[in-house]
């Protein structure tokens, strides 16, 4: 029987505004999400023999395996693609493990309790700002002890310490080259919010958003306004990967169509390092993009699918501008036409050509470093989304653009 | 706030001392040491003339490891920018501008142009257009540390 990897279960904890979860630890949330996802698959936790994560996960697999009481941990894996670029890559690694026979059932998980740690949006600044006391010593160089600090150390004297500023730089150039606008970004935010308003799990379930509110929201890093930036949240989510052989039985028992991970890719263009965060010398022809076009081309070839075959998409949305540029990277429209594509209403589940982020995404469901996009990808093919697209068979899920990234294509059979 | 231990700056100050100081390693230190002498440099490979910034252990074009820090003119063009409205240190004036500047490397023997992350000072974001000419504006923050920021070139002529 085929060992081709399938998604068989998904689960999450409650998602909240960042800092709201104070009476549970981050690793307890991870356990909760994993147990929920395994139960959703119709498996026993004793069936799990692999764990995979990404983005410098604090909740190391060896401890999670011990706390879960797994009979044996045969595969423990972490992606090196930075931050939200690695969510789909973690799924990819889980798929490779089950297809290679290194594990039978791998759970990919992500837990975030930013109130108990430093928030991503401010962590770098909090770590690195200088001594501001009146008797501060003379300003001198600090020692960069790691390759990461050497890279950051060359840009942080200019205040390059937040993701908003890092990803605003390429999008500002996109606006210059192609005439894309803040209003087009606003339409992305508004559409995803409308999707989240139907989603009981969404942090923004009860908060509506209009284009006017978007345009009046305060500037964060020009051209990104408040509502162009994703949330920061507490919570956890998990996805269960196993072989086709098991997936067919599990799907039948759940009354679901099996959802196969038909293709996975990771990609970092030449010299990309940490993307626009640290690298001002990204090649000119890809600077004002999501940096994911090469990877996207490989993904389509590997899956033998085309952009036109996609029924529903879950596009990583740390910033609205990155969504627009990824739509171009993945070939849903031509380079420079992302704004027109958005103006056409394409992203809306209400009749759009490419219903996107049907759960609300990181802008409006929850910021789980994009692993929640994978959960929604499976649900959208099972017909278990809060915003189902009729007869959807193919779903694209992407991870963060503007940094080394990853993507997967899911197909119901 | 008094800063008795900091020398009186000889150049203008645009950012507070709380803005992070450069973090350096063995490879990037020569760039920052040249900055302290108000010389803007890029790392040029002596074998193939590939220029790169920030400096790295080996040349990403030919993988050689013999370099010089080639001094550039301090002129450039604005490649992209963002006006940051969120405080980094809670002391700087907002918004401030982070920019990517394409450096003029003419006369250096460098085989390629190089961009660097920097700030544009003495300008409102409404003044900025991608492609504008910019010129170095050194900010001396101490005897050992100067930061290469930029301003619009020819601004004084327009006034
Ligand atoms: Zn070389």
CSV table of C-alpha atoms in Angstrom, one decimal, chain B residues 20 50 53 81 87 92 108 116 125 142 152 154:
chain,number,residue,atom,x,y,z
B,20,UNK,CA,21.1,50.0,19.2
B,50,UNK,CA,32.7,41.2,-6.4
B,53,UNK,CA,27.9,44.3,2.2
B,81,UNK,CA,12.2,53.1,2.3
B,87,UNK,CA,8.9,53.6,18.6
B,92,UNK,CA,13.6,58.8,19.0
B,108,UNK,CA,36.4,51.6,-6.8
B,116,UNK,CA,22.9,49.0,2.3
B,125,UNK,CA,8.5,60.7,4.2
B,142,UNK,CA,31.0,58.4,20.3
B,152,UNK,CA,18.6,63.8,0.2
B,154,UNK,CA,21.2,68.8,-3.0
